[in-house]
XYZ file of C-alpha atoms in Angstrom:
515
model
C 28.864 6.113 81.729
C 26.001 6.762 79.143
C 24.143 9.841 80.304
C 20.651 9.431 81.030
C 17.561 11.833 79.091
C 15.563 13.091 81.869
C 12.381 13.339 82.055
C 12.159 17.152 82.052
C 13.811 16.916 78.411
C 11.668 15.020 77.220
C 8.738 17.048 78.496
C 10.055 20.048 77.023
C 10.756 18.300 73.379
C 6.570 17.341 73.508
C 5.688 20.565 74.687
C 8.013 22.715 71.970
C 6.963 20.401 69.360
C 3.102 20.612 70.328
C 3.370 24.348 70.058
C 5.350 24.474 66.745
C 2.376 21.468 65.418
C -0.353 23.686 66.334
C 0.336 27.329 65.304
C -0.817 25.918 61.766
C -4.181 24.914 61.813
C -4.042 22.331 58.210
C -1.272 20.002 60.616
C -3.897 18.853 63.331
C -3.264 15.344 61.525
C 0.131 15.471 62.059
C 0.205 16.673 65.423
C -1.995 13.360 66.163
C 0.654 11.244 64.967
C 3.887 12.861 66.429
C 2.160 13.112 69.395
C 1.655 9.421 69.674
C 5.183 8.464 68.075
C 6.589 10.518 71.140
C 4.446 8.992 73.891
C 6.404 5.646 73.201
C 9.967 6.228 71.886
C 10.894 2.882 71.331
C 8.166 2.181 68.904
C 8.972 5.580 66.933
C 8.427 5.396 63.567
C 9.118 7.811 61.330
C 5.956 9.373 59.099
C 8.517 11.847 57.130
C 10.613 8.717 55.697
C 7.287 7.252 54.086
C 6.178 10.643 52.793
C 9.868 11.400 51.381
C 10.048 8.065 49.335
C 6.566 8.458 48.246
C 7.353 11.842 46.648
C 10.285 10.511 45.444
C 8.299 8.111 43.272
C 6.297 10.482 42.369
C 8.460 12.921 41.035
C 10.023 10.095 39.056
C 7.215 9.127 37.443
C 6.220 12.514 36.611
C 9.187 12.998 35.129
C 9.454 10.255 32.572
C 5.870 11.591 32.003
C 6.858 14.934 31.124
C 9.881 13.252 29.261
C 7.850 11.287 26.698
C 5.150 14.648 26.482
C 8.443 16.537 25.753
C 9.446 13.996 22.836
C 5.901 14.141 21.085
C 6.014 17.741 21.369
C 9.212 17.726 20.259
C 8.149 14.930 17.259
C 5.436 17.061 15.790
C 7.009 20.190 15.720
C 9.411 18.360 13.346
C 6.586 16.841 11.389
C 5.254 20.236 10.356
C 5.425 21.607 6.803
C 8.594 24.545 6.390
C 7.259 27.347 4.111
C 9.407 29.391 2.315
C 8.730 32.698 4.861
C 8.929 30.169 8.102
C 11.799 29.952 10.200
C 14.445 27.394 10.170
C 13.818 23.998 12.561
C 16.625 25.138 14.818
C 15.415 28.663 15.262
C 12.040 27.009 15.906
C 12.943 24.894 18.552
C 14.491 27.777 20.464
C 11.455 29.369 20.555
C 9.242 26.606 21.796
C 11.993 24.293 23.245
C 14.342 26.653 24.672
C 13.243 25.453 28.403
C 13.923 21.965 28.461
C 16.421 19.729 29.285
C 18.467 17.417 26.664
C 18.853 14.242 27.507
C 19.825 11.055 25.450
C 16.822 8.802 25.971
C 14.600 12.367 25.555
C 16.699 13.061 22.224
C 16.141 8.779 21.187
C 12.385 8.948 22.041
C 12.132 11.848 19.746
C 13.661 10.207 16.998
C 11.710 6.964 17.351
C 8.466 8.903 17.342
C 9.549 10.724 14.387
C 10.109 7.751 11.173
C 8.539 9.882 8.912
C 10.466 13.664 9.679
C 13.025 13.165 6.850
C 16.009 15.758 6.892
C 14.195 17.884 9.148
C 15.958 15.587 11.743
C 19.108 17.469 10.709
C 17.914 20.976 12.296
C 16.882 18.864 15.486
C 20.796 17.400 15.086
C 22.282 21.099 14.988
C 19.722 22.831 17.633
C 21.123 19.846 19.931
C 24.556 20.612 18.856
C 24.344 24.243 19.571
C 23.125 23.653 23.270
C 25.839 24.482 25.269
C 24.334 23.162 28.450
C 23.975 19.778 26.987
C 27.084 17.529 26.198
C 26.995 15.935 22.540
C 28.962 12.705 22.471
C 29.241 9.728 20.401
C 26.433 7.825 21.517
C 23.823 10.804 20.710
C 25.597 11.088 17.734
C 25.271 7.783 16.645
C 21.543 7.794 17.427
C 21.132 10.469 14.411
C 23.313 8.099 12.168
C 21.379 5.149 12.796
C 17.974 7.194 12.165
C 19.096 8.109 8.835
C 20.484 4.905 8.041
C 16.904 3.005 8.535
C 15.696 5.386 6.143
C 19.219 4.262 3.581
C 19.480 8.570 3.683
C 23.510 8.288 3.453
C 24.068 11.992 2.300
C 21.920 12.910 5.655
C 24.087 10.085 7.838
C 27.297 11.922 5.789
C 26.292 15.289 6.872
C 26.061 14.377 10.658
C 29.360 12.744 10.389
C 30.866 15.760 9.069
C 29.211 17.922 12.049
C 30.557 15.450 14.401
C 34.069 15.435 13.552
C 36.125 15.404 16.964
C 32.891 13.839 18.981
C 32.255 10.461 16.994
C 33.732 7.579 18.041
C 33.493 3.580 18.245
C 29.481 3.648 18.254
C 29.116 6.242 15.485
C 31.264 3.745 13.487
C 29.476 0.836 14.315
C 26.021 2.151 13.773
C 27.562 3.574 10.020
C 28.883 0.225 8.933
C 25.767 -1.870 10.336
C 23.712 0.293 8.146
C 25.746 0.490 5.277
C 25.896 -3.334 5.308
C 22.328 -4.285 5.892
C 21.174 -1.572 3.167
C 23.600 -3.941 0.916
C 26.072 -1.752 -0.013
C 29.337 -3.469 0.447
C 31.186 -1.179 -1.750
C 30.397 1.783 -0.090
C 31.181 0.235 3.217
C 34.469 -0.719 1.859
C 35.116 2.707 0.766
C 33.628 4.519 3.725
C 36.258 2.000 5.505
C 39.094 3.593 3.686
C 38.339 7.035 3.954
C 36.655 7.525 7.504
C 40.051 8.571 9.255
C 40.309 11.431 6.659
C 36.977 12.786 6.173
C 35.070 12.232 9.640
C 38.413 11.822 12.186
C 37.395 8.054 13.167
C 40.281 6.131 14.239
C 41.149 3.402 11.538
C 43.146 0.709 13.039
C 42.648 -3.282 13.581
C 39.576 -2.857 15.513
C 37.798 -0.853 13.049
C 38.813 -3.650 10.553
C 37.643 -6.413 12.439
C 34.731 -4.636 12.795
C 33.701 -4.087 9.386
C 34.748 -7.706 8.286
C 32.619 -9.224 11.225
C 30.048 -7.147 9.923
C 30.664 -7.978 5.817
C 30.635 -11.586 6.834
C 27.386 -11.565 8.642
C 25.689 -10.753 6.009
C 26.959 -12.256 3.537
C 29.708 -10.266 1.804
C 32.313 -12.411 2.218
C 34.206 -11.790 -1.158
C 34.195 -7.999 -0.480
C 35.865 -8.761 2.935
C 38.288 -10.929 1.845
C 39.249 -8.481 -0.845
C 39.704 -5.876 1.560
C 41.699 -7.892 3.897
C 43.932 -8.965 1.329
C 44.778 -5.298 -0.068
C 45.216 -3.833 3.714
C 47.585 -6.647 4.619
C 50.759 -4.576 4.485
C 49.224 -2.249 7.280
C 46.807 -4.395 9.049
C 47.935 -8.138 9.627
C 44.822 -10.558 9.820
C 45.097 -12.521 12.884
C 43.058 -15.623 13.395
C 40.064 -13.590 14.242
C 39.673 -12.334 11.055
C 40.573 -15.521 9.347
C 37.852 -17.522 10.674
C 35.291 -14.667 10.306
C 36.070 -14.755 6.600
C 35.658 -18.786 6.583
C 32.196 -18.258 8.395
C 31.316 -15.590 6.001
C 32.197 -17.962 3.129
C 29.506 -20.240 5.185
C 27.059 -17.872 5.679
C 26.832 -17.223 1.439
C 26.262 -21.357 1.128
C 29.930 -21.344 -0.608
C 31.374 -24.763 0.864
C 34.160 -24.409 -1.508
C 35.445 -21.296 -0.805
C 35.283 -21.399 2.833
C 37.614 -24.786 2.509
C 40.071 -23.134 -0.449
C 40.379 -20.427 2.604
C 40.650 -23.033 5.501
C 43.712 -24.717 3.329
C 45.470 -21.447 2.301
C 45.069 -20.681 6.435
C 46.272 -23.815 7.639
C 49.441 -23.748 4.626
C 50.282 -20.278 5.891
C 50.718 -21.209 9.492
C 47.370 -19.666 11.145
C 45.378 -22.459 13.305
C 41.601 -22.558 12.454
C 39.575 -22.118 15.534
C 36.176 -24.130 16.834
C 34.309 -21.311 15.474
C 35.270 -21.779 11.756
C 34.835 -25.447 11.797
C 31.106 -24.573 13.613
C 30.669 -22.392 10.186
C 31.617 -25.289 8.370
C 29.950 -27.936 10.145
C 26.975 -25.719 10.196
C 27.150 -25.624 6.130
C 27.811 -28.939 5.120
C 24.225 -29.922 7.124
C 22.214 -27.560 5.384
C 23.390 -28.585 1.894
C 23.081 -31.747 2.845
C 19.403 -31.028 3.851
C 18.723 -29.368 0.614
C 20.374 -32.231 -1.839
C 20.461 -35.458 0.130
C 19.465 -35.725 4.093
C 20.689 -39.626 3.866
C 24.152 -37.997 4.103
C 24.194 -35.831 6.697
C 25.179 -37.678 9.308
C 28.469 -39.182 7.280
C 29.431 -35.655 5.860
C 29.079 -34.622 9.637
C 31.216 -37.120 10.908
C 34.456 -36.430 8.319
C 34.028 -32.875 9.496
C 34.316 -34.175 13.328
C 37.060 -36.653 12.707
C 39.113 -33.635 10.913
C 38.786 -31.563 14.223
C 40.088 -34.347 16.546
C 42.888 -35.185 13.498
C 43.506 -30.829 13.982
C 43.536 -30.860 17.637
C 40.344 -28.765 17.383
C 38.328 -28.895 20.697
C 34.240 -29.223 20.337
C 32.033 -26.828 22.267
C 28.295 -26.499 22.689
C 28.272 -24.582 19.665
C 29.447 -27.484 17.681
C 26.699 -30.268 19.630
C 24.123 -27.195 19.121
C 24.643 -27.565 15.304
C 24.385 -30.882 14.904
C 21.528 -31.323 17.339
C 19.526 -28.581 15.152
C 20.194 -29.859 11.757
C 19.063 -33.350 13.323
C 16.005 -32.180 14.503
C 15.263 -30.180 11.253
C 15.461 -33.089 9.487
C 12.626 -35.546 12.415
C 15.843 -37.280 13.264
C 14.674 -36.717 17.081
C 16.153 -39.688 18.455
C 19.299 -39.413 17.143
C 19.407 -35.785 18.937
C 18.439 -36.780 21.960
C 21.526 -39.564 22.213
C 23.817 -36.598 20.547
C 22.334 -34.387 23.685
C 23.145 -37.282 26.352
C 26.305 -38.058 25.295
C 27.640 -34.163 25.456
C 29.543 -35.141 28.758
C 32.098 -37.321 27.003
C 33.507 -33.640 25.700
C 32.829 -32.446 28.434
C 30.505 -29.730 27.326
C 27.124 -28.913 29.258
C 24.222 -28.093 26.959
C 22.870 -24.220 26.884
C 19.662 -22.878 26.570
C 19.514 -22.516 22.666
C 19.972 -27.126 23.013
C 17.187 -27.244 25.210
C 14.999 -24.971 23.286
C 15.831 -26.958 20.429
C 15.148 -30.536 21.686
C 11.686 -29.300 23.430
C 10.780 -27.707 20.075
C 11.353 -30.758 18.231
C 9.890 -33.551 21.017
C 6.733 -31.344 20.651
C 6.664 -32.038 16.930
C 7.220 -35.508 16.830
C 4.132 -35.565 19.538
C 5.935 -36.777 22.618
C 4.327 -33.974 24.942
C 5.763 -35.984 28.209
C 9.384 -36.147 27.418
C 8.961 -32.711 26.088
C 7.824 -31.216 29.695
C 10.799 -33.504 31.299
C 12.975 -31.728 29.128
C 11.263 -27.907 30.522
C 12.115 -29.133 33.848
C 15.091 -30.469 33.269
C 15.776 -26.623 31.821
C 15.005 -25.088 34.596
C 16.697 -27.621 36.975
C 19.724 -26.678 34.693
C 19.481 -22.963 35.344
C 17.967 -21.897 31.830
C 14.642 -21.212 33.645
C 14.922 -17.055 32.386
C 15.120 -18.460 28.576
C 11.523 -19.378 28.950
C 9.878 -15.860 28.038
C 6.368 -15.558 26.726
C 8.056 -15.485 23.334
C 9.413 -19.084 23.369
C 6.322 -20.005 25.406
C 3.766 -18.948 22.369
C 6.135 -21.187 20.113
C 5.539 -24.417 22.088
C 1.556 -23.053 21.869
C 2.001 -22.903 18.404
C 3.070 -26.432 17.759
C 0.835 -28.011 19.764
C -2.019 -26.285 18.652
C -0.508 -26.902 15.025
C -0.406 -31.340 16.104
C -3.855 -31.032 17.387
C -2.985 -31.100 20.881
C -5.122 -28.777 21.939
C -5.742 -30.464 25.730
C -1.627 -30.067 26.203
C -1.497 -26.712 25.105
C -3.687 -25.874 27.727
C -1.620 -27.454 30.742
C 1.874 -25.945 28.812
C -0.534 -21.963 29.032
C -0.979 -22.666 32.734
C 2.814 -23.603 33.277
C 3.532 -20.286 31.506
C 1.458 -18.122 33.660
C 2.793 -20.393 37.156
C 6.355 -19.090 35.970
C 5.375 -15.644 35.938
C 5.236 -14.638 31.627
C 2.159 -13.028 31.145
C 0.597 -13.993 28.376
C -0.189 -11.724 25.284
C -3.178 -10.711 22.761
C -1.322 -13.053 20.447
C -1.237 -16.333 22.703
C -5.110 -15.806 24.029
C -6.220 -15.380 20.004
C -4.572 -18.867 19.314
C -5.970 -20.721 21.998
C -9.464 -19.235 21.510
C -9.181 -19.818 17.741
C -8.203 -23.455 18.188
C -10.455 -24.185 21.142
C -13.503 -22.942 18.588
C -12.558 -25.122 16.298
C -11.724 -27.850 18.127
C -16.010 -27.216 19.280
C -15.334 -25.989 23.043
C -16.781 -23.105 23.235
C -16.971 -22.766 27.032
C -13.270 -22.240 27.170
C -12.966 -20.419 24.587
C -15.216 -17.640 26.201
C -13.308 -18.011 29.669
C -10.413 -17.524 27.785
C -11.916 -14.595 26.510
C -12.885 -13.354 29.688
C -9.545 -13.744 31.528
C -7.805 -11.522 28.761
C -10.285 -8.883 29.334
C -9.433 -8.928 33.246
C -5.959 -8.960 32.454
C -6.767 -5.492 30.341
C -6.181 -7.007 26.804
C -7.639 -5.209 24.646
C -9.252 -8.370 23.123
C -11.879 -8.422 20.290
C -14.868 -10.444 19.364
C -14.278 -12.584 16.042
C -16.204 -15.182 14.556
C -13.761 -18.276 14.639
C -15.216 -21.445 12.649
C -15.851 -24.391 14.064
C -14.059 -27.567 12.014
C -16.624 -30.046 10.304
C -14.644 -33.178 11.893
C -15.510 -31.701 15.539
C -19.105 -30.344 14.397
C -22.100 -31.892 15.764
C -24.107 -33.927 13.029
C -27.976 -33.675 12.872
C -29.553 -36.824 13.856
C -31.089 -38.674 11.491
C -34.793 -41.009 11.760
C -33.841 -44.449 12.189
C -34.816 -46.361 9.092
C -36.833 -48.997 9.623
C -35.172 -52.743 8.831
C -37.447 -54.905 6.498
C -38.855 -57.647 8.261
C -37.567 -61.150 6.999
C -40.480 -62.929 5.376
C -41.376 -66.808 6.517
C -41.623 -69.060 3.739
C -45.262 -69.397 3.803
C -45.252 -65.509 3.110
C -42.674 -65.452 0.342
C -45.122 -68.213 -1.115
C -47.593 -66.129 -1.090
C -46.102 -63.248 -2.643
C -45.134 -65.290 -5.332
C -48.372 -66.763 -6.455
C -49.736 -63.009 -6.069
C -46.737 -61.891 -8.477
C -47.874 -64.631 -10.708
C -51.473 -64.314 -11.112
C -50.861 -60.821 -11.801
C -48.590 -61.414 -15.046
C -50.567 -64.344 -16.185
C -53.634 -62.098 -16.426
C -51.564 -59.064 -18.137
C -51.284 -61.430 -21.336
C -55.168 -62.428 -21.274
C -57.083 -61.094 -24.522
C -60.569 -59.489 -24.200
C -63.242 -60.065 -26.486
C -64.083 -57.158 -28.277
C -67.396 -55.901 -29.090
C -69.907 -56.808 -31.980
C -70.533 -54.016 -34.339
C -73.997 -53.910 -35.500
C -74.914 -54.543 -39.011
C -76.897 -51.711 -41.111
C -79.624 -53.196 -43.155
């Protein structure tokens, strides 16, 4: 049987808890409230649970706070000039850094405030290596390579490499290549590629190869990977992967050609091309076809489409998102939209990147209504998150660009209903274009919404076009009366008497005689 609290108990609990409150004189306040929160137990609420998660918060805040004060600290000690007497940056850092605590996104905030630190970013790498109360792994690690590789400093990126042998891993790799690649050196990828299990202790297996191919390819080094594929095919065996990464590569360069020569010697050597490869070539044929003759898109696209279904090749939304954007680049609208409708017969369901695609182009070809059926229909379809202030300012953009200025102001209030707030960017359109467009009164509640929204919005002298300029009225000119025929009569016989007496002669004078 469940034991009953006496009264007495509780009596006790108030008075013990009334002394403890009021041998401090600051807790009056509290003694208020805990007094009251034990009169009536069953509507106890806690004022400790509030306080706790309030402090909490606090100390959170204050500690990403003292996190980013660290990292400018931390960013202009680097920044200063060494002198030949100074100490080195490590020794430096103990002195005025020796408190803190390392953490990743402290050590990548440092490096993001610091573009302009040079190899003074390798004393920061070896203070943080020397830590021992900090853990160096692969992802800090590959934070250091990736600085030095924006900068295309590969003898700086080499160095940390060689201090990280034993800690660098997958990342490291992938943030070497990436920047060896899109600082277009292929050959030096290639070779980094070959000697990276020797000199830095990366692993090199089929991974790692797939990894720098994928990356060769992307950018447009497709001969290089191909190359390097072919030579490493004794220890690493392309699979299918690889093979239709080197076909999209091909793609990628605008080499038709090649990418088929590669499809045939594939298809002879018993490796099945996948959707993805025919995407890359479906992909290029359109935009050739765009460049040389648009008339034949549409027939080149088809072969392509007849040789999957002859291949057993399955389409995806990739493949229907590839011809609907090559349609649309080239106004063929309509011909997208029945592409879009009849998706289900493949039984594919469209994606975001469609949708985005056929709103984009409905806007440019100036049907604004099927255009916002095709944003609901988005968000109906569960795309709704795709529609950032980003791809928001683009639909701005076009209609402003069509001169649809009254639409681009419903679309701005649909943006802010679905929660994007809207940037310094989108306001400075819409005020431009309302300006010119002569609405002035908009344009400065426009102006004053961004400032309540705390944009840091400017005044600027937009122009107002001459087609939307008021013109300066003019006086009426007066219309000439139509003369009666007694009138014109008139007129005439004045006209007449006036040129009959131009030709009469006038006597001239006598001169006198002298006698």
């Amino acid at each position: 049987m469940r034991r009953l609290t006496s009264p007495l108990t509780r009596l006790h609990l108030r008075t013990l808890v009334r002394r403890c409150i009021c041998s401090s004189a600051t807790n009056q306040s509290h003694h208020q409230q805990l007094s009251l929160s034990l009169s009536k137990p069953h509507l106890f609420t806690s004022p400790f649970s509030l306080s706790l998660y309030s402090t909490s918060f606090r100390s959170f805040s204050t500690q990403i706070n003292e996190e980013e004060t660290t990292a400018q600290s931390l960013s202009s000690e680097l920044a200063k000039e060494l002198d030949t007497e100074s100490l080195s940056i490590p020794q430096r850092l103990d002195l005025s850094f020796s408190h803190i605590t390392l953490t990743p996104t402290l050590i990548l905030t440092t490096l993001n405030l610091s573009p302009d630190s040079g190899r003074t970013v390798l004393g920061l790498f070896k203070w943080v290596k020397s830590k021992e109360s900090f853990n160096l792994d692969d992802e800090v690690v590959s934070y250091f390579v990736d600085y030095f590789g924006r900068r295309k400093d590969f003898k700086a990126a080499n160095d940390v490499l060689i201090d990280g042998v034993g800690i660098t891993g997958r990342k490291t790799l992938e943030s070497m290549v990436d920047r060896l690649v899109r600082a277009g050196r292929p050959t030096q990828t290639v070779a980094f590629f070959e000697n990276m299990e020797k000199d830095y202790g990366l692993v090199r297996d089929l991974d790692s190869l797939k990894l720098v191919v994928a990356k060769l390819c992307e950018h447009g080094f497709a001969s290089y990977a191909e190359k390097m594929v072919k030579s490493l095919a004794c220890e690493f065996f392309p699979d299918e992967y690889i093979c239709d990464m080197l076909i999209k590569g091909w793609c990628i360069d605008g080499k038709l050609d090649e990418a088929q020569r590669l499809a045939g010697e594939m298809y002879r050597g018993g490796f099945e091309i996948g959707t993805s490869a025919y995407n890359a070539i479906l992909d290029c044929i359109c935009k050739l076809c765009r460049k040389k003759d648009p008339f034949r898109l549409q027939n080149e696209a088809e072969n392509v489409l007849l040789e999957m279904e002859e291949k057993g090749v399955l389409r995806d939304v990739e493949t229907f998102n590839v011809l609907i954007t090559n349609l649309c680049k080239i106004r063929k609208t309509e011909d997208a939209l029945n592409l879009f409708y009849r998706m289900g017969q493949w039984g594919c369901n469209p994606d975001a990147t469609t949708f985005l695609t056929l709103i984009r182009s409905l806007y440019q070809a100036a049907r604004v209504g099927e255009g916002d059926e095709m944003i609901d229909r988005m968000k109906s379809a569960g795309f709704g998150d795709a529609l950032d202030k980003k791809v928001y300012y683009e639909f701005l953009k076009i209609l402003c660009g069509i001169e649809r200025i009254d639409h681009a102001m419903s679309v701005f209030a649909k943006m802010k209903e679905d929660g994007c707030k809207p940037g310094l960017k989108t306001y400075d359109l819409l005020m431009g274009r309302l300006v010119a467009h002569n609405r002035v009164d908009k344009a400065n509640a426009l102006y004053k919404e961004a400032e309540s929204n705390g944009l840091a919005v400017e005044p600027k002298a937009y122009m107002v076009h001459p087609r939307f300029a008021k013109k300066k009225s003019t006086a009426v000119k007066k219309e000439k009366k139509r003369l009666t025929l007694p009138e014109k009569m008139a007129k005439k016989r004045t006209k007449l008497k006036k040129i009959r007496l131009s030709f009469v002669k006038k006597p001239r004078k006598m001169a006198r005689r002298a006698f």
